[in-house]
Amino acid sequence: MTLKRIKTLFGLALRLVALRALREQTGAAALEFALILPLFGIIFAGAADFGAIICTKLSLESTVSSASNYALVNAANVAPATATSLATSIAAIASGDWADATVTVNAGPTQTKTPTAGASSGTTAPVGSCYCPSVVSNAVVWGSVVTCASTCPGGGLAGKFVTISASRAYKPLFIGYGLVSQGQISVRAVVQAQ
């Protein structure tokens, strides 16, 4: 055999082996599955994390909404004699025994409730006055006492207000999606009771 003939036969044999290998599909699906599985796992974990954040946020909004409704129904209790008990009742609703809640009745009594404890602060002296509260840097600023039913600088009418905030610690798997801030999911409402 000549060298040229050997090269030709060797080339043919290599092509046959290469064609057979290309046609062989055994294990291809398993390999593709192994390559795609981590990507699907990450997508599934992200979706589950986002769902848990949304569920927590909606639950907080529901409890704060219930507490706001209670404050509106019991608006007559925004008075010096009953403000402390009103704050305690609203904080219990806003906490729902699973979140931290803080309720302030018209710049006066403040009730803070956690799932395991509660604390009161503030006095009932300012409860009889009217205010024009505003939110500055994510905090409620009561301002000074104004005449009831007068026009507030930010719009609306001066009156008696109840602030309700609820939060829950949450550590997301990936990112907070704009809903988790400093490890907390928080919801706030300012209700004009009178």
mmCIF file of C-alpha atoms in Angstrom:
data_model
loop_
_atom_site.group_PDB
_atom_site.id
_atom_site.type_symbol
_atom_site.label_atom_id
_atom_site.label_comp_id
_atom_site.label_asym_id
_atom_site.label_seq_id
_atom_site.Cartn_x
_atom_site.Cartn_y
_atom_site.Cartn_z
ATOM 1 C CA MET A 1 0.000 0.000 0.000
ATOM 2 C CA THR A 2 1.171 3.394 -0.843
ATOM 3 C CA LEU A 3 1.298 6.304 1.495
ATOM 4 C CA LYS A 4 -1.377 8.083 -0.509
ATOM 5 C CA ARG A 5 -3.699 5.065 -0.278
ATOM 6 C CA ILE A 6 -3.135 4.857 3.535
ATOM 7 C CA LYS A 7 -3.972 8.538 3.938
ATOM 8 C CA THR A 8 -7.169 8.116 1.924
ATOM 9 C CA LEU A 9 -8.301 5.064 3.916
ATOM 10 C CA PHE A 10 -7.395 6.754 7.188
ATOM 11 C CA GLY A 11 -9.357 9.868 6.147
ATOM 12 C CA LEU A 12 -12.371 7.733 5.216
ATOM 13 C CA ALA A 13 -12.236 5.901 8.544
ATOM 14 C CA LEU A 14 -12.058 9.204 10.440
ATOM 15 C CA ARG A 15 -15.035 10.577 8.515
ATOM 16 C CA LEU A 16 -17.066 7.427 9.229
ATOM 17 C CA VAL A 17 -16.281 7.625 12.954
ATOM 18 C CA ALA A 18 -17.127 11.354 12.998
ATOM 19 C CA LEU A 19 -20.432 10.814 11.155
ATOM 20 C CA ARG A 20 -21.382 7.954 13.463
ATOM 21 C CA ALA A 21 -20.595 10.128 16.512
ATOM 22 C CA LEU A 22 -22.666 12.979 15.133
ATOM 23 C CA ARG A 23 -25.626 10.678 14.514
ATOM 24 C CA GLU A 24 -25.355 9.107 17.963
ATOM 25 C CA GLN A 25 -27.967 10.728 20.318
ATOM 26 C CA THR A 26 -27.553 8.557 23.411
ATOM 27 C CA GLY A 27 -27.208 10.788 26.478
ATOM 28 C CA ALA A 28 -27.853 14.059 24.607
ATOM 29 C CA ALA A 29 -31.107 14.767 26.470
ATOM 30 C CA ALA A 30 -29.470 14.097 29.828
ATOM 31 C CA LEU A 31 -26.627 16.456 28.963
ATOM 32 C CA GLU A 32 -29.031 19.209 27.869
ATOM 33 C CA PHE A 33 -31.081 18.723 31.038
ATOM 34 C CA ALA A 34 -27.948 18.980 33.185
ATOM 35 C CA LEU A 35 -26.980 22.222 31.469
ATOM 36 C CA ILE A 36 -30.448 23.822 31.741
ATOM 37 C CA LEU A 37 -31.389 22.639 35.270
ATOM 38 C CA PRO A 38 -29.385 25.287 37.213
ATOM 39 C CA LEU A 39 -30.945 28.083 35.151
ATOM 40 C CA PHE A 40 -34.457 26.779 35.813
ATOM 41 C CA GLY A 41 -33.598 26.396 39.501
ATOM 42 C CA ILE A 42 -32.516 30.034 39.754
ATOM 43 C CA ILE A 43 -35.640 31.224 37.914
ATOM 44 C CA PHE A 44 -37.882 29.115 40.181
ATOM 45 C CA ALA A 45 -36.153 30.357 43.357
ATOM 46 C CA GLY A 46 -36.477 33.984 42.195
ATOM 47 C CA ALA A 47 -40.177 33.527 41.444
ATOM 48 C CA ALA A 48 -40.787 31.897 44.836
ATOM 49 C CA ASP A 49 -38.864 34.692 46.614
ATOM 50 C CA PHE A 50 -40.790 37.407 44.770
ATOM 51 C CA GLY A 51 -44.073 35.638 45.573
ATOM 52 C CA ALA A 52 -43.219 35.486 49.282
ATOM 53 C CA ILE A 53 -42.369 39.204 49.320
ATOM 54 C CA ILE A 54 -45.633 40.091 47.587
ATOM 55 C CA CYS A 55 -47.614 37.855 49.955
ATOM 56 C CA THR A 56 -46.037 39.522 53.008
ATOM 57 C CA LYS A 57 -46.599 43.015 51.577
ATOM 58 C CA LEU A 58 -50.254 42.275 50.795
ATOM 59 C CA SER A 59 -50.807 40.804 54.266
ATOM 60 C CA LEU A 60 -49.340 43.941 55.856
ATOM 61 C CA GLU A 61 -51.505 46.154 53.646
ATOM 62 C CA SER A 62 -54.552 44.143 54.673
ATOM 63 C CA THR A 63 -53.868 44.502 58.400
ATOM 64 C CA VAL A 64 -53.151 48.238 58.077
ATOM 65 C CA SER A 65 -56.341 48.635 56.026
ATOM 66 C CA SER A 66 -58.341 46.842 58.739
ATOM 67 C CA ALA A 67 -56.766 49.033 61.409
ATOM 68 C CA SER A 68 -57.551 52.145 59.332
ATOM 69 C CA ASN A 69 -61.180 51.084 59.005
ATOM 70 C CA TYR A 70 -61.338 50.540 62.771
ATOM 71 C CA ALA A 71 -59.929 54.047 63.325
ATOM 72 C CA LEU A 72 -62.566 55.551 61.028
ATOM 73 C CA VAL A 73 -65.437 53.650 62.650
ATOM 74 C CA ASN A 74 -64.208 54.685 66.108
ATOM 75 C CA ALA A 75 -63.366 58.303 65.165
ATOM 76 C CA ALA A 76 -65.313 59.587 68.182
ATOM 77 C CA ASN A 77 -62.674 57.973 70.406
ATOM 78 C CA VAL A 78 -59.990 60.408 69.169
ATOM 79 C CA ALA A 79 -60.405 62.310 72.426
ATOM 80 C CA PRO A 80 -58.122 62.743 75.444
ATOM 81 C CA ALA A 81 -60.115 60.316 77.612
ATOM 82 C CA THR A 82 -60.150 57.418 75.128
ATOM 83 C CA ALA A 83 -57.118 57.947 72.861
ATOM 84 C CA THR A 84 -54.811 55.545 74.708
ATOM 85 C CA SER A 85 -57.264 52.650 74.541
ATOM 86 C CA LEU A 86 -57.960 53.462 70.879
ATOM 87 C CA ALA A 87 -54.222 53.332 70.092
ATOM 88 C CA THR A 88 -53.931 49.985 71.898
ATOM 89 C CA SER A 89 -56.861 48.494 69.964
ATOM 90 C CA ILE A 90 -55.625 49.754 66.594
ATOM 91 C CA ALA A 91 -52.078 48.501 67.275
ATOM 92 C CA ALA A 92 -53.423 45.035 68.087
ATOM 93 C CA ILE A 93 -55.273 44.965 64.753
ATOM 94 C CA ALA A 94 -52.302 46.331 62.761
ATOM 95 C CA SER A 95 -49.884 43.872 64.363
ATOM 96 C CA GLY A 96 -52.016 40.837 63.687
ATOM 97 C CA ASP A 97 -49.765 38.923 66.123
ATOM 98 C CA TRP A 98 -47.128 38.488 63.386
ATOM 99 C CA ALA A 99 -45.874 42.001 62.556
ATOM 100 C CA ASP A 100 -44.534 45.034 64.385
ATOM 101 C CA ALA A 101 -47.000 47.932 64.537
ATOM 102 C CA THR A 102 -46.881 51.527 65.739
ATOM 103 C CA VAL A 103 -49.982 53.683 66.145
ATOM 104 C CA THR A 104 -50.045 57.356 67.095
ATOM 105 C CA VAL A 105 -53.339 59.086 67.839
ATOM 106 C CA ASN A 106 -53.221 62.759 66.882
ATOM 107 C CA ALA A 107 -49.629 63.478 67.980
ATOM 108 C CA GLY A 108 -50.453 62.064 71.404
ATOM 109 C CA PRO A 109 -50.547 58.494 72.705
ATOM 110 C CA THR A 110 -48.347 56.064 70.802
ATOM 111 C CA GLN A 111 -48.717 52.317 71.062
ATOM 112 C CA THR A 112 -45.970 50.044 69.745
ATOM 113 C CA LYS A 113 -46.826 46.351 69.451
ATOM 114 C CA THR A 114 -44.656 43.418 68.476
ATOM 115 C CA PRO A 115 -45.877 39.816 68.294
ATOM 116 C CA THR A 116 -44.599 39.275 71.848
ATOM 117 C CA ALA A 117 -44.875 42.641 73.627
ATOM 118 C CA GLY A 118 -46.379 46.110 73.604
ATOM 119 C CA ALA A 119 -45.338 49.531 74.871
ATOM 120 C CA SER A 120 -47.107 52.855 75.314
ATOM 121 C CA SER A 121 -45.689 56.359 75.198
ATOM 122 C CA GLY A 122 -46.860 59.934 74.684
ATOM 123 C CA THR A 123 -49.478 61.976 76.470
ATOM 124 C CA THR A 124 -53.128 62.630 75.755
ATOM 125 C CA ALA A 125 -52.713 66.430 75.948
ATOM 126 C CA PRO A 126 -52.439 67.074 72.168
ATOM 127 C CA VAL A 127 -55.314 64.754 71.222
ATOM 128 C CA GLY A 128 -57.949 67.494 71.445
ATOM 129 C CA SER A 129 -56.104 69.737 68.941
ATOM 130 C CA CYS A 130 -56.114 69.721 65.137
ATOM 131 C CA TYR A 131 -53.038 69.225 62.947
ATOM 132 C CA CYS A 132 -51.872 69.187 59.333
ATOM 133 C CA PRO A 133 -49.473 66.210 59.352
ATOM 134 C CA SER A 134 -47.103 65.596 56.454
ATOM 135 C CA VAL A 135 -44.662 62.863 55.515
ATOM 136 C CA VAL A 136 -41.053 64.037 55.301
ATOM 137 C CA SER A 137 -38.201 61.603 54.653
ATOM 138 C CA ASN A 138 -40.485 58.644 55.339
ATOM 139 C CA ALA A 139 -41.553 59.998 58.759
ATOM 140 C CA VAL A 140 -44.798 61.673 59.799
ATOM 141 C CA VAL A 141 -44.286 65.274 60.932
ATOM 142 C CA TRP A 142 -47.224 66.611 62.926
ATOM 143 C CA GLY A 143 -46.319 70.294 62.764
ATOM 144 C CA SER A 144 -47.960 72.843 65.021
ATOM 145 C CA VAL A 145 -51.532 73.063 66.252
ATOM 146 C CA VAL A 146 -53.879 74.686 63.726
ATOM 147 C CA THR A 147 -57.547 75.662 63.637
ATOM 148 C CA CYS A 148 -59.790 72.668 62.934
ATOM 149 C CA ALA A 149 -61.146 72.511 59.349
ATOM 150 C CA SER A 150 -58.666 75.147 58.113
ATOM 151 C CA THR A 151 -56.855 74.475 54.843
ATOM 152 C CA CYS A 152 -53.490 72.747 55.237
ATOM 153 C CA PRO A 153 -50.430 73.968 53.285
ATOM 154 C CA GLY A 154 -50.196 70.626 51.446
ATOM 155 C CA GLY A 155 -53.928 70.578 50.641
ATOM 156 C CA GLY A 156 -56.749 69.008 52.577
ATOM 157 C CA LEU A 157 -58.258 70.163 55.829
ATOM 158 C CA ALA A 158 -56.781 70.258 59.303
ATOM 159 C CA GLY A 159 -58.223 67.693 61.678
ATOM 160 C CA LYS A 160 -57.499 64.836 64.030
ATOM 161 C CA PHE A 161 -55.396 62.040 62.585
ATOM 162 C CA VAL A 162 -54.249 58.529 63.401
ATOM 163 C CA THR A 163 -50.989 57.214 61.939
ATOM 164 C CA ILE A 164 -50.662 53.470 61.539
ATOM 165 C CA SER A 165 -47.514 51.665 60.428
ATOM 166 C CA ALA A 166 -46.748 47.969 60.291
ATOM 167 C CA SER A 167 -43.546 46.206 59.324
ATOM 168 C CA ARG A 168 -42.127 42.728 59.153
ATOM 169 C CA ALA A 169 -38.518 41.619 58.929
ATOM 170 C CA TYR A 170 -37.766 39.874 55.644
ATOM 171 C CA LYS A 171 -34.491 38.678 54.158
ATOM 172 C CA PRO A 172 -34.871 38.114 50.408
ATOM 173 C CA LEU A 173 -32.920 35.375 48.637
ATOM 174 C CA PHE A 174 -31.773 37.684 45.851
ATOM 175 C CA ILE A 175 -32.846 41.344 45.781
ATOM 176 C CA GLY A 176 -35.689 43.214 47.456
ATOM 177 C CA TYR A 177 -37.404 44.127 44.160
ATOM 178 C CA GLY A 178 -37.962 47.623 45.575
ATOM 179 C CA LEU A 179 -40.290 46.217 48.247
ATOM 180 C CA VAL A 180 -37.774 45.339 50.967
ATOM 181 C CA SER A 181 -35.867 48.224 52.529
ATOM 182 C CA GLN A 182 -33.136 47.558 55.085
ATOM 183 C CA GLY A 183 -34.472 44.070 55.759
ATOM 184 C CA GLN A 184 -38.037 45.282 56.417
ATOM 185 C CA ILE A 185 -41.276 45.305 54.464
ATOM 186 C CA SER A 186 -43.287 48.297 55.709
ATOM 187 C CA VAL A 187 -46.722 49.803 55.165
ATOM 188 C CA ARG A 188 -48.047 53.101 56.545
ATOM 189 C CA ALA A 189 -51.407 54.866 56.595
ATOM 190 C CA VAL A 190 -52.394 58.306 57.858
ATOM 191 C CA VAL A 191 -56.129 58.364 58.614
ATOM 192 C CA GLN A 192 -58.108 61.556 59.155
ATOM 193 C CA ALA A 193 -60.528 60.525 61.862
ATOM 194 C CA GLN A 194 -62.211 63.915 62.410
#
